[in-house]
Tab-separated table of C-alpha atoms (C1' of nucleotides) in Angstrom:
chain	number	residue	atom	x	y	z
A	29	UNK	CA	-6.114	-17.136	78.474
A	30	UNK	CA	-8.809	-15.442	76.084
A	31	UNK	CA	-8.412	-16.766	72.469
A	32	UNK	CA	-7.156	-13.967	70.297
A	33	UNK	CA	-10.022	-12.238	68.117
A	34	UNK	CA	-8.553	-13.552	64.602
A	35	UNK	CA	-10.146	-14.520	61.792
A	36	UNK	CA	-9.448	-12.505	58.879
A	37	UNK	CA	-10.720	-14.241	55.686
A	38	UNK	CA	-12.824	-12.032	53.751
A	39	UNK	CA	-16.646	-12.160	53.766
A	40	UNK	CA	-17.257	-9.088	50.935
A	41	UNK	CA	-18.657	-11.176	48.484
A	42	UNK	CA	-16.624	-10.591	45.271
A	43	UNK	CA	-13.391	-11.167	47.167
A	44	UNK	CA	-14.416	-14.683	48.655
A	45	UNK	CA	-15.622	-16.067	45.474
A	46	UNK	CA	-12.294	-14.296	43.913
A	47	UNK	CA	-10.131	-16.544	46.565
A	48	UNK	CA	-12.376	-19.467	45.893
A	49	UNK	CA	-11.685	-19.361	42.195
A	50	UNK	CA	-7.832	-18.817	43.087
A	51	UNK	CA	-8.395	-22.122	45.565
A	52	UNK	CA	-9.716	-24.028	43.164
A	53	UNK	CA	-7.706	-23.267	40.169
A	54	UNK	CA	-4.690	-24.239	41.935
A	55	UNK	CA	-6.036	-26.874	43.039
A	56	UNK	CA	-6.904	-28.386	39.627
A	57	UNK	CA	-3.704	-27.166	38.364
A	58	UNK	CA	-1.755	-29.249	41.169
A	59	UNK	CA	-3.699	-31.944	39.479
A	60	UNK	CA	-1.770	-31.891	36.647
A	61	UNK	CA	1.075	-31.190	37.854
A	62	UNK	CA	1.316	-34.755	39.826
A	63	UNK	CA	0.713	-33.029	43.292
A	64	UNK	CA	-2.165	-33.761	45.953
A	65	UNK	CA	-5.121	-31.039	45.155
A	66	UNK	CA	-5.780	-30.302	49.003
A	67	UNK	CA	-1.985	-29.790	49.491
A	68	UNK	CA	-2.214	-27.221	46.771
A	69	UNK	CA	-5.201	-25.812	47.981
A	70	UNK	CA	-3.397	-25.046	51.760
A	71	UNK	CA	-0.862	-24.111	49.704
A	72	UNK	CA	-3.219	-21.435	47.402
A	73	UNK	CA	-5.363	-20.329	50.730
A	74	UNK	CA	-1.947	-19.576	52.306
A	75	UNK	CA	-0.673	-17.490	49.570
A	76	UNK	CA	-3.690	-15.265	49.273
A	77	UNK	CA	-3.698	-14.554	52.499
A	78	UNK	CA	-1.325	-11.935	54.327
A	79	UNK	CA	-1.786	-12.910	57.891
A	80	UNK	CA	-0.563	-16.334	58.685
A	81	UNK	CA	-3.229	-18.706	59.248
A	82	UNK	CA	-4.337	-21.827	61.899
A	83	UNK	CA	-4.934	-24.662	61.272
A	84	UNK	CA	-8.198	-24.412	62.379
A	85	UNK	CA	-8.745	-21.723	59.671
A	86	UNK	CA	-7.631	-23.882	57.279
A	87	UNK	CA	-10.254	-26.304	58.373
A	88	UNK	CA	-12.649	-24.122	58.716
A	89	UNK	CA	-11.775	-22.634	55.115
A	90	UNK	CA	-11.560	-25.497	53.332
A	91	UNK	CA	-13.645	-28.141	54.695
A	92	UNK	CA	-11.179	-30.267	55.383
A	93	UNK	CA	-9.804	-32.420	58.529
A	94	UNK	CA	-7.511	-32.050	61.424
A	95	UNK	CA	-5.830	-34.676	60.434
A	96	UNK	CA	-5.842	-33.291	56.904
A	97	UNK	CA	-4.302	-30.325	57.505
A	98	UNK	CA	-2.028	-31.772	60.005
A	99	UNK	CA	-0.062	-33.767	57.229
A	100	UNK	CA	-0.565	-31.836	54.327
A	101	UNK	CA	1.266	-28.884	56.026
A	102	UNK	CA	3.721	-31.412	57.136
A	103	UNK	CA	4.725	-32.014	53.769
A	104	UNK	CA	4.387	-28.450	52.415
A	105	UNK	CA	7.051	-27.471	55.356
A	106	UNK	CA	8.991	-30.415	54.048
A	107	UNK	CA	9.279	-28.997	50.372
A	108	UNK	CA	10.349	-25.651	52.202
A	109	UNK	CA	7.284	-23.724	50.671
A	110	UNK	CA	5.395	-23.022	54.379
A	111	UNK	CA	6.721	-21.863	57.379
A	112	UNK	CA	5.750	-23.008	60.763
A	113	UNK	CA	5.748	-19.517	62.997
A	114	UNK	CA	4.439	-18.625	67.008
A	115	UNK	CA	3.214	-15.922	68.690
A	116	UNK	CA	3.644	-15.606	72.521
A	117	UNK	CA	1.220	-15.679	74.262
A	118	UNK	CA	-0.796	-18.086	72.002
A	119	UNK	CA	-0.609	-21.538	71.605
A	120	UNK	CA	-1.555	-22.209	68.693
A	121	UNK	CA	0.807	-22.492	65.642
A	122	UNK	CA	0.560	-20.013	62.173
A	123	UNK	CA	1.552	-20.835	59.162
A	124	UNK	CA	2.861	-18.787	56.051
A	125	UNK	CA	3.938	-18.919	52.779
A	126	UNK	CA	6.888	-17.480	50.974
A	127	UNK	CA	5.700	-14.403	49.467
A	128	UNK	CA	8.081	-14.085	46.694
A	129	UNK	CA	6.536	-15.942	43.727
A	130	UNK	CA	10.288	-16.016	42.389
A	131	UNK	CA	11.914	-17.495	45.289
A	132	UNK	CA	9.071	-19.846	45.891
A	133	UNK	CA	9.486	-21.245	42.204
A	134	UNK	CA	13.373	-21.143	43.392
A	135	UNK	CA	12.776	-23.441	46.342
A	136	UNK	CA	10.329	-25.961	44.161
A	137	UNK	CA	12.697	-26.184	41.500
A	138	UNK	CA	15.479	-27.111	43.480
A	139	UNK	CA	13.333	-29.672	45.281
A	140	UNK	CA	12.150	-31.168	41.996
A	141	UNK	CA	15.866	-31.021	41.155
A	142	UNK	CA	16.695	-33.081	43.867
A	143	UNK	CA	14.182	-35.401	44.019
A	144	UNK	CA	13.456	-36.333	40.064
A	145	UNK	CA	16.219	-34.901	37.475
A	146	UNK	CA	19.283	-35.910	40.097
A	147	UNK	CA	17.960	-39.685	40.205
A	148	UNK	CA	16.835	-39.431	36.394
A	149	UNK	CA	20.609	-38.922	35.877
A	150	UNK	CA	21.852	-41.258	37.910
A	151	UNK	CA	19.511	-44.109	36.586
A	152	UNK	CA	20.631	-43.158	33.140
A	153	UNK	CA	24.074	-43.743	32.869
A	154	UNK	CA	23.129	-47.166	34.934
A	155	UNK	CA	20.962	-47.655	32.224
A	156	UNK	CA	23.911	-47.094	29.846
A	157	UNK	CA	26.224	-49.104	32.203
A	158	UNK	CA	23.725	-52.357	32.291
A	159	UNK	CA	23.856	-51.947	28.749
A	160	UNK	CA	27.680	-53.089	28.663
A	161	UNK	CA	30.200	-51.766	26.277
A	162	UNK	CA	30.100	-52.803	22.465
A	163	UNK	CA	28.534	-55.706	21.644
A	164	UNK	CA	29.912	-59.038	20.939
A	165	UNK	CA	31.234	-59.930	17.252
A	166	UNK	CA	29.340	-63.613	18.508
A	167	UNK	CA	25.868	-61.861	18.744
A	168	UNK	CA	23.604	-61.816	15.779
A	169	UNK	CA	23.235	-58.625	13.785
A	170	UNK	CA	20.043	-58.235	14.825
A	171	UNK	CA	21.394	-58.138	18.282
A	172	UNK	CA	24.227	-56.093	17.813
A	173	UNK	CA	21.130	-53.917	15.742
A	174	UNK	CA	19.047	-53.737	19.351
A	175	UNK	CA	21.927	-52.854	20.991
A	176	UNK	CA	23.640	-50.157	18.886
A	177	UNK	CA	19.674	-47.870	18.726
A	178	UNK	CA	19.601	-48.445	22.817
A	179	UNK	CA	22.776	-47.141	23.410
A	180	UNK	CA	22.161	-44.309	20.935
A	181	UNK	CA	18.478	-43.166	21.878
A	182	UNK	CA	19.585	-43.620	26.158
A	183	UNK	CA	23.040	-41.835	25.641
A	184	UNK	CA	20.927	-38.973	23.711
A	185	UNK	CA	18.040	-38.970	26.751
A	186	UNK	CA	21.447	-38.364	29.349
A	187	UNK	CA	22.578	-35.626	27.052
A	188	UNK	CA	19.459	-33.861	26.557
A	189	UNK	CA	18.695	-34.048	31.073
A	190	UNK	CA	22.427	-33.164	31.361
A	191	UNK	CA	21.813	-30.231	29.722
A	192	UNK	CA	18.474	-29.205	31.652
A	193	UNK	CA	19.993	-29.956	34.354
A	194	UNK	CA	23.012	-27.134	33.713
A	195	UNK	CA	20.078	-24.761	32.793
A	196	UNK	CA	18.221	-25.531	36.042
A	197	UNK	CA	21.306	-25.018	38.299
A	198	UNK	CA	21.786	-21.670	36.237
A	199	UNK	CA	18.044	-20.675	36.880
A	200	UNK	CA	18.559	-21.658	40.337
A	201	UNK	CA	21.296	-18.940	41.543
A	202	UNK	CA	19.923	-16.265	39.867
A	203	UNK	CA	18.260	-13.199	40.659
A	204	UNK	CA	14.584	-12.515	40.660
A	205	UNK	CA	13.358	-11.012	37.286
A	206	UNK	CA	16.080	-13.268	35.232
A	207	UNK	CA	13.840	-15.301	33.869
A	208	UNK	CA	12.364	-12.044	32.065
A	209	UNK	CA	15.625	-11.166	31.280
A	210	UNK	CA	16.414	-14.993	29.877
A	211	UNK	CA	13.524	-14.079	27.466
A	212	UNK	CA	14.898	-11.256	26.025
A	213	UNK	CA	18.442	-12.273	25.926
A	214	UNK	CA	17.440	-15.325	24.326
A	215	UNK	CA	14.834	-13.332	21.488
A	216	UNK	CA	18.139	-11.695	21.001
A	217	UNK	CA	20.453	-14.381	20.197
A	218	UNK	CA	18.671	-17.880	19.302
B	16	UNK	CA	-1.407	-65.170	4.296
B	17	UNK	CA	1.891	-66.014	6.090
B	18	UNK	CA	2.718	-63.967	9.139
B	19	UNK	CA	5.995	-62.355	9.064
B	20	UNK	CA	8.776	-63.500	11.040
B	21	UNK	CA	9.533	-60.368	13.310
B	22	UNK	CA	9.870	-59.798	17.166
B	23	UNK	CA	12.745	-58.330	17.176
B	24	UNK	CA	12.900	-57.675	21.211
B	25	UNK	CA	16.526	-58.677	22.167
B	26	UNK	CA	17.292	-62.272	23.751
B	27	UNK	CA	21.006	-61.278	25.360
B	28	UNK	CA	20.857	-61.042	28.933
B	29	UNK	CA	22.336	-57.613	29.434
B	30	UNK	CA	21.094	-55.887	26.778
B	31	UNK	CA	17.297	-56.806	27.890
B	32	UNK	CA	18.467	-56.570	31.717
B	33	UNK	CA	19.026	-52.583	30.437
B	34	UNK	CA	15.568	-51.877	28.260
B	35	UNK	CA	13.749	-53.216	31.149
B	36	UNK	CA	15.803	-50.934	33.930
B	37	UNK	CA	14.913	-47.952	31.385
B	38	UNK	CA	10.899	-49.323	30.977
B	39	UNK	CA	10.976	-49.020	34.740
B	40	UNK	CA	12.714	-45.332	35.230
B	41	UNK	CA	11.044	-43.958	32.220
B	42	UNK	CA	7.516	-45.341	34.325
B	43	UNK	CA	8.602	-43.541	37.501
B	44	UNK	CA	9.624	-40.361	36.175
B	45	UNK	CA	5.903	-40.425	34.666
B	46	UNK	CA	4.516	-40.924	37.863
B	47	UNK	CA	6.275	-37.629	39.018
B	48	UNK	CA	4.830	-36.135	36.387
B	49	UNK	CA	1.110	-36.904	36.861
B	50	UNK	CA	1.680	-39.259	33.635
B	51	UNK	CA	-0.288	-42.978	33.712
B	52	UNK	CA	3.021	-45.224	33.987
B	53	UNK	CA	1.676	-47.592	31.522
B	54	UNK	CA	1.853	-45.131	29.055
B	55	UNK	CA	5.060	-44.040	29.542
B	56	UNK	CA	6.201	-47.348	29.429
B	57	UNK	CA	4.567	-47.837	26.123
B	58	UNK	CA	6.868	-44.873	25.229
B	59	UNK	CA	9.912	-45.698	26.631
B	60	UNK	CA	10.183	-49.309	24.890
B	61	UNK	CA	8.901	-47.747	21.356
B	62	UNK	CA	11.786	-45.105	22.268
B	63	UNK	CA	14.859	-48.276	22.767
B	64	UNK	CA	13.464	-50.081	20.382
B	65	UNK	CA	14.503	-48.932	16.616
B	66	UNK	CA	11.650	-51.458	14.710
B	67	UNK	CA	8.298	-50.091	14.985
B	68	UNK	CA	6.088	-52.952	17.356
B	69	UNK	CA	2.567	-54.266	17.025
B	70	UNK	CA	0.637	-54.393	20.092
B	71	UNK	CA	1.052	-57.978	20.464
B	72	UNK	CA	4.953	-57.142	21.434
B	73	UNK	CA	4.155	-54.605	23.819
B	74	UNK	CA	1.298	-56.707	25.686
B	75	UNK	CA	4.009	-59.558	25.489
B	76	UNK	CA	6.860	-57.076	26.333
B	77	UNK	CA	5.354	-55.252	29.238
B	78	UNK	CA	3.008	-58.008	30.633
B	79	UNK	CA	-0.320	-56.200	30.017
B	80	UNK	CA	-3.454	-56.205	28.584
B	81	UNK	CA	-4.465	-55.686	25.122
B	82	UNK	CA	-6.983	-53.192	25.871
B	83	UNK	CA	-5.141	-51.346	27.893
B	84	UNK	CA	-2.261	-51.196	25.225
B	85	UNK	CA	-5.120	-50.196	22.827
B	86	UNK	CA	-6.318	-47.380	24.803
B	87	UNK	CA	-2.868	-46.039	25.690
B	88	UNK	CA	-1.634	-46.077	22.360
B	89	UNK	CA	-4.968	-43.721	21.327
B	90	UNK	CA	-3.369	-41.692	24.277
B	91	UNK	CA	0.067	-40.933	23.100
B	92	UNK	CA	-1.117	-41.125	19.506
B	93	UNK	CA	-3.649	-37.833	20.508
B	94	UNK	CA	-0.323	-36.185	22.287
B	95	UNK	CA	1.747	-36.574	19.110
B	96	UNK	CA	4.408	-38.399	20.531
B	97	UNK	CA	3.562	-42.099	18.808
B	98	UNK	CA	2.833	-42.556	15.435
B	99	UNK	CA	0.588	-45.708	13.776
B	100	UNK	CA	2.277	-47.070	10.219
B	101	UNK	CA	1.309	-50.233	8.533
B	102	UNK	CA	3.181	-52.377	6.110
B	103	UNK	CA	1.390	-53.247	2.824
B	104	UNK	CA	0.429	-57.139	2.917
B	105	UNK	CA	0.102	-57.005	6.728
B	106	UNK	CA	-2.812	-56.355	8.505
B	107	UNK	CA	-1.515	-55.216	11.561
B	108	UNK	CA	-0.753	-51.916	12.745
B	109	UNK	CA	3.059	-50.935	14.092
B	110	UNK	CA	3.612	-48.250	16.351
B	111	UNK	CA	6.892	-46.184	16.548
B	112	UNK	CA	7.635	-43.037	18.740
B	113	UNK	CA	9.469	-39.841	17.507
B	114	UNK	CA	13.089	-40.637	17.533
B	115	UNK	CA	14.883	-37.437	17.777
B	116	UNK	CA	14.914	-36.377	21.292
B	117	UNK	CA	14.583	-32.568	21.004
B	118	UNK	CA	11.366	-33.211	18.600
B	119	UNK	CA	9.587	-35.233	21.173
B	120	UNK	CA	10.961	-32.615	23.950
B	121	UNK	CA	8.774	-30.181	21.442
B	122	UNK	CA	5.704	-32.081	20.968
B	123	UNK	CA	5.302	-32.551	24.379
B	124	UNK	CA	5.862	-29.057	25.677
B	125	UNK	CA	3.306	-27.765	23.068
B	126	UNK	CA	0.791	-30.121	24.185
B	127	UNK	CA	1.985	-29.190	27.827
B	128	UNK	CA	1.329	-25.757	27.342
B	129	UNK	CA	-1.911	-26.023	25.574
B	130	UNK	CA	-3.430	-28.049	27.785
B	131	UNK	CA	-2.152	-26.888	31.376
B	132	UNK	CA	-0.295	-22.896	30.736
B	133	UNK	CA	-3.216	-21.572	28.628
B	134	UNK	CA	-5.615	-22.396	30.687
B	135	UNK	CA	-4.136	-21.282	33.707
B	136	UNK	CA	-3.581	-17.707	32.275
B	137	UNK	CA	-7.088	-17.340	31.207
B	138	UNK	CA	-8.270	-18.396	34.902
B	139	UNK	CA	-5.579	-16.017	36.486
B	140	UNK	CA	-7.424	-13.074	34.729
B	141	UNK	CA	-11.004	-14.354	35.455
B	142	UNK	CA	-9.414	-14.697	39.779
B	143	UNK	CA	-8.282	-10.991	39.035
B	144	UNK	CA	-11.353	-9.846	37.371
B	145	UNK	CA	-13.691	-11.893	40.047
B	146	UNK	CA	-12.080	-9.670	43.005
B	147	UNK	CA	-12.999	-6.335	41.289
B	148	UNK	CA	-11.509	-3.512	41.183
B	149	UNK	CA	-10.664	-0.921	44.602
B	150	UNK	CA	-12.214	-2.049	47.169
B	151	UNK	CA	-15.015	0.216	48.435
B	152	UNK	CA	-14.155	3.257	50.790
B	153	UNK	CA	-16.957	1.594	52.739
B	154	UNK	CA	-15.531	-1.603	53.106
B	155	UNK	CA	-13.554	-2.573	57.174
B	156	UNK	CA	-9.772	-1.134	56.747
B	157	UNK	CA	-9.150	-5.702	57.376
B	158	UNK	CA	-11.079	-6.083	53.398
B	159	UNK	CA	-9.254	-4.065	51.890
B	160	UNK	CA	-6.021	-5.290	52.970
B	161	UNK	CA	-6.924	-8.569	51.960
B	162	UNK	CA	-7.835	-7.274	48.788
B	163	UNK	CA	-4.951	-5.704	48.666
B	164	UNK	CA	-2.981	-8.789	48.776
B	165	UNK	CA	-4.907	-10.846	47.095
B	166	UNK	CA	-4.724	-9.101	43.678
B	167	UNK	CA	-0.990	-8.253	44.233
B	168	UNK	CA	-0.135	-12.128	44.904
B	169	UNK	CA	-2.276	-13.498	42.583
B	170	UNK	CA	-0.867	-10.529	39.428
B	171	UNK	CA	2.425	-11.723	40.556
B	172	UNK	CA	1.850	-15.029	39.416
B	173	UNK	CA	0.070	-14.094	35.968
B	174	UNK	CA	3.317	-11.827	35.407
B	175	UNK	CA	5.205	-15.081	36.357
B	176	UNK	CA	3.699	-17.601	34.396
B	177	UNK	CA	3.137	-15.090	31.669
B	178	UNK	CA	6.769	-14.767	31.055
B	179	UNK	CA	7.188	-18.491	31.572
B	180	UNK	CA	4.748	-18.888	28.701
B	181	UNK	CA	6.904	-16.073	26.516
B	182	UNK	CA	9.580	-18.732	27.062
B	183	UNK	CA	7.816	-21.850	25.780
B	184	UNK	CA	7.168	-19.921	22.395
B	185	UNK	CA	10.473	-19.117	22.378
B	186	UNK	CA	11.904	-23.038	22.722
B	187	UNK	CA	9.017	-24.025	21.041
B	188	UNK	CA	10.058	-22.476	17.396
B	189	UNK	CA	13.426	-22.940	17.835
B	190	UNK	CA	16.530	-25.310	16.491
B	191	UNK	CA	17.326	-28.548	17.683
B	192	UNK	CA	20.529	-27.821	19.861
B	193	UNK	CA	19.277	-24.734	21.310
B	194	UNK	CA	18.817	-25.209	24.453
B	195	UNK	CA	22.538	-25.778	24.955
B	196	UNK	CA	23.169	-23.075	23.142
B	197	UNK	CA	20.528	-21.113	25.312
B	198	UNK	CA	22.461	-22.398	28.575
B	199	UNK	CA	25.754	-21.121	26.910
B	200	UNK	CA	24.155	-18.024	26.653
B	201	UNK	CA	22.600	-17.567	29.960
B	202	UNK	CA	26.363	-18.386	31.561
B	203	UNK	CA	27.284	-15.505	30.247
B	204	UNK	CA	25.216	-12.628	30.624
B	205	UNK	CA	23.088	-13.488	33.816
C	21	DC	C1'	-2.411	-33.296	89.409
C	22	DT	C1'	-6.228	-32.493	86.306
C	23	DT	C1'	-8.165	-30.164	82.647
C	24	DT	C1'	-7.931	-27.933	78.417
C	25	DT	C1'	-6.128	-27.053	74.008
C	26	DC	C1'	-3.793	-28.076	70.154
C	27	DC	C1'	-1.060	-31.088	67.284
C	28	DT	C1'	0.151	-35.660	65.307
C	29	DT	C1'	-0.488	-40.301	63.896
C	30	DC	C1'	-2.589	-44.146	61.882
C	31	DA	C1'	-6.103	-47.677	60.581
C	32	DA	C1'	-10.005	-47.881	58.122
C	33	DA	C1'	-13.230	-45.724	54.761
C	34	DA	C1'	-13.995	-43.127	50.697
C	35	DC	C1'	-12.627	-41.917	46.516
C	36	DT	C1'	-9.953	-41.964	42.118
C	37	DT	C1'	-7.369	-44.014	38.688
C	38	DT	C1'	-5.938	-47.758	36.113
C	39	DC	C1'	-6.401	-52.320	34.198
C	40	DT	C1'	-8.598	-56.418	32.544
C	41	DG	C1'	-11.261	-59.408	29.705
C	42	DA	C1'	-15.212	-60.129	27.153
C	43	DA	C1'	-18.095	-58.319	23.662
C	44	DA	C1'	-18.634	-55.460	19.739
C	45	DC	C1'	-16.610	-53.772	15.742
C	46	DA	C1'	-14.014	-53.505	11.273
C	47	DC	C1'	-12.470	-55.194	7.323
C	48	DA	C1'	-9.994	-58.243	4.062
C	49	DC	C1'	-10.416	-62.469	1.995
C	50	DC	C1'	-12.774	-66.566	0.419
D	13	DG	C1'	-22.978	-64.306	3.039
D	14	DG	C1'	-19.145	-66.439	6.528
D	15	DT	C1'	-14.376	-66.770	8.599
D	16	DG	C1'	-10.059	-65.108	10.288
D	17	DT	C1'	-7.441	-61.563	12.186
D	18	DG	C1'	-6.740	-57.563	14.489
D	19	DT	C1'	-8.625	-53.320	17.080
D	20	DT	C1'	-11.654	-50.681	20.164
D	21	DT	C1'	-14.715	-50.065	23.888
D	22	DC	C1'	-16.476	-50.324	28.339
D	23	DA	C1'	-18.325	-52.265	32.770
D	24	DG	C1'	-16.575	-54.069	36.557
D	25	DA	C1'	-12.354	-55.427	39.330
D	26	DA	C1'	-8.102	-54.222	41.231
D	27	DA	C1'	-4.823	-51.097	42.743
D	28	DG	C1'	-3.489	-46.846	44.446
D	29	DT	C1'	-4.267	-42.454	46.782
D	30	DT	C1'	-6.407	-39.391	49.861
D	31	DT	C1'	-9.311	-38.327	53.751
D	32	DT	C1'	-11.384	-38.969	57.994
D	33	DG	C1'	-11.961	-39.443	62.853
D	34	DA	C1'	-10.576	-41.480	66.986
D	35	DA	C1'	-6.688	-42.266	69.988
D	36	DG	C1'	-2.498	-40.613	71.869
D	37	DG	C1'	0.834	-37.081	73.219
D	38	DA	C1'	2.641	-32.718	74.793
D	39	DA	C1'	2.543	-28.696	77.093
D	40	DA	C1'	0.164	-24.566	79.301
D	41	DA	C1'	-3.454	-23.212	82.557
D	42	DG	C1'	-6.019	-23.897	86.440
DNA sequence: CTTTTCCTTCAAAACTTTCTGAAACACACC
DNA sequence: GGTGTGTTTCAGAAAGTTTTGAAGGAAAAG
């Protein structure tokens, strides 16, 4: 079967360079963030773009591997931010982003829910727990010194994530545009 | 002159079994968040411990060099989250961390958004302003639907992170205890 | 059944970040 | 000046992460 005619990443010049800055910013951003630049950079390409894109575009677009792109996308699909779709009649597979910046932070926040403030928790109070209840009259003030500012400074850490973690769950089942309306409600009242 | 007596790192077995279970969270969580683990190891024993250390006891403490204790401690000194002190009649220098939890929670989103929100505001504009404004009636129908969606993707996420960014000023200069009191809020009127 | 096309995997290479230890520095005290 | 004590710096080593490219697999087309 003839390959499809595809291809529709810009060549006007002041669009491409736009993209590229996009790409890159991202990218660098990603950086910071504690995430792999080229995963962010799919990630960025992918979002710019309406059509959904090969993996050979991605390639191509980038400068990247196969194998590159191969596992970076696995991963992005694994976060739940890219979707995997088909066409009949082609072969190939396309890939696309959510398009709702709000219910793409949605689906990264949960992740990041799940994979670092649920453990965080956890690990806390068994940080708390290891620490045993009060400490012995036998110990040595200075002991019973160490112990009392551990207990105190962890047990504040658990609060403080304890309560992120209510505002997170809050964030997470609510419509889009409520965190513009969190702002004003909370210029209101705080 | 005589050196003083202190080390005052804990000897019982649990309560040292539990500062080094919260050395070794508080140094994965970092990880997660594109923070050196050394450093936020550093942290997390100046946060359990309530004597300010010398670098001696965190090298000894945390099994690592001196210079990479020195250049750490420069780190989270420049981030505002450790502070140097010294003790008239010794020469050494003692290092203790910010002790109330909402504080530090402060410092570090300030920094946070200096460094990383900022930026990425002022780079959002220059990707808008790079991709121009309408697209020539000259241009194929295929450019100027992708710059159609490139500048309404990319001024999605500027409004996004721009309200984001309304909501760091708005934690930033506000009470300790106000995030629960924020959550409190949010229950009720989202 | 063979070829073609596309996708995935994985070991090794390339690159980046972090850490060490030795040297340089600083400064109080004699 | 010199000596003792503590800190900083930085080049190179070690550790960790990312990328490549070749091999393997799967499925449609011929």
């Amino acid at each position: 079967m003839a390959v499809m005619p595809d291809i529709p990443v810009p060549k006007t010049p002041s669009i491409a360079a736009a993209r590229r800055e996009f790409i890159d910013l991202w990218g660098q951003m990603a950086n910071h963030w504690g995430i792999n630049r080229t995963m962010a950079q799919i990630h960025a390409l992918l979002m710019v773009t309406a059509e959904p894109l090969t993996a050979e575009q991605l390639m191509e677009e980038l400068q990247i591997s196969r194998g590159n792109v191969s596992m970076n996308l696995r991963d992005l699909i694994n976060w739940g931010i890219v979707r995997r779709t088909s066409t009949p009649g082609d072969r190939r597979d396309f890939f696309t982003t959510e398009a709702d910046v709000w219910a793409m932070f949605q689906v990264i926040m949960r992740e990041r829910k799940k994979r670092e403030l649920d453990p965080l928790l956890t690990r806390l109070e068994e940080c708390l727990r290891l620490a045993g209840k009060k400490p012995e009259s036998s110990d040595s003030p200075a002991e019973r010194a160490a112990h009392e500012s551990y207990v105190k400074r962890v047990a504040e850490l658990r609060d403080f994530f304890n309560t992120f973690d209510r505002l997170f769950l809050r964030v997470l089942d609510s419509q889009p545009g409520s965190l513009s309306r969190a702002v004003k409600i909370i210029d209101k009242f705080l």
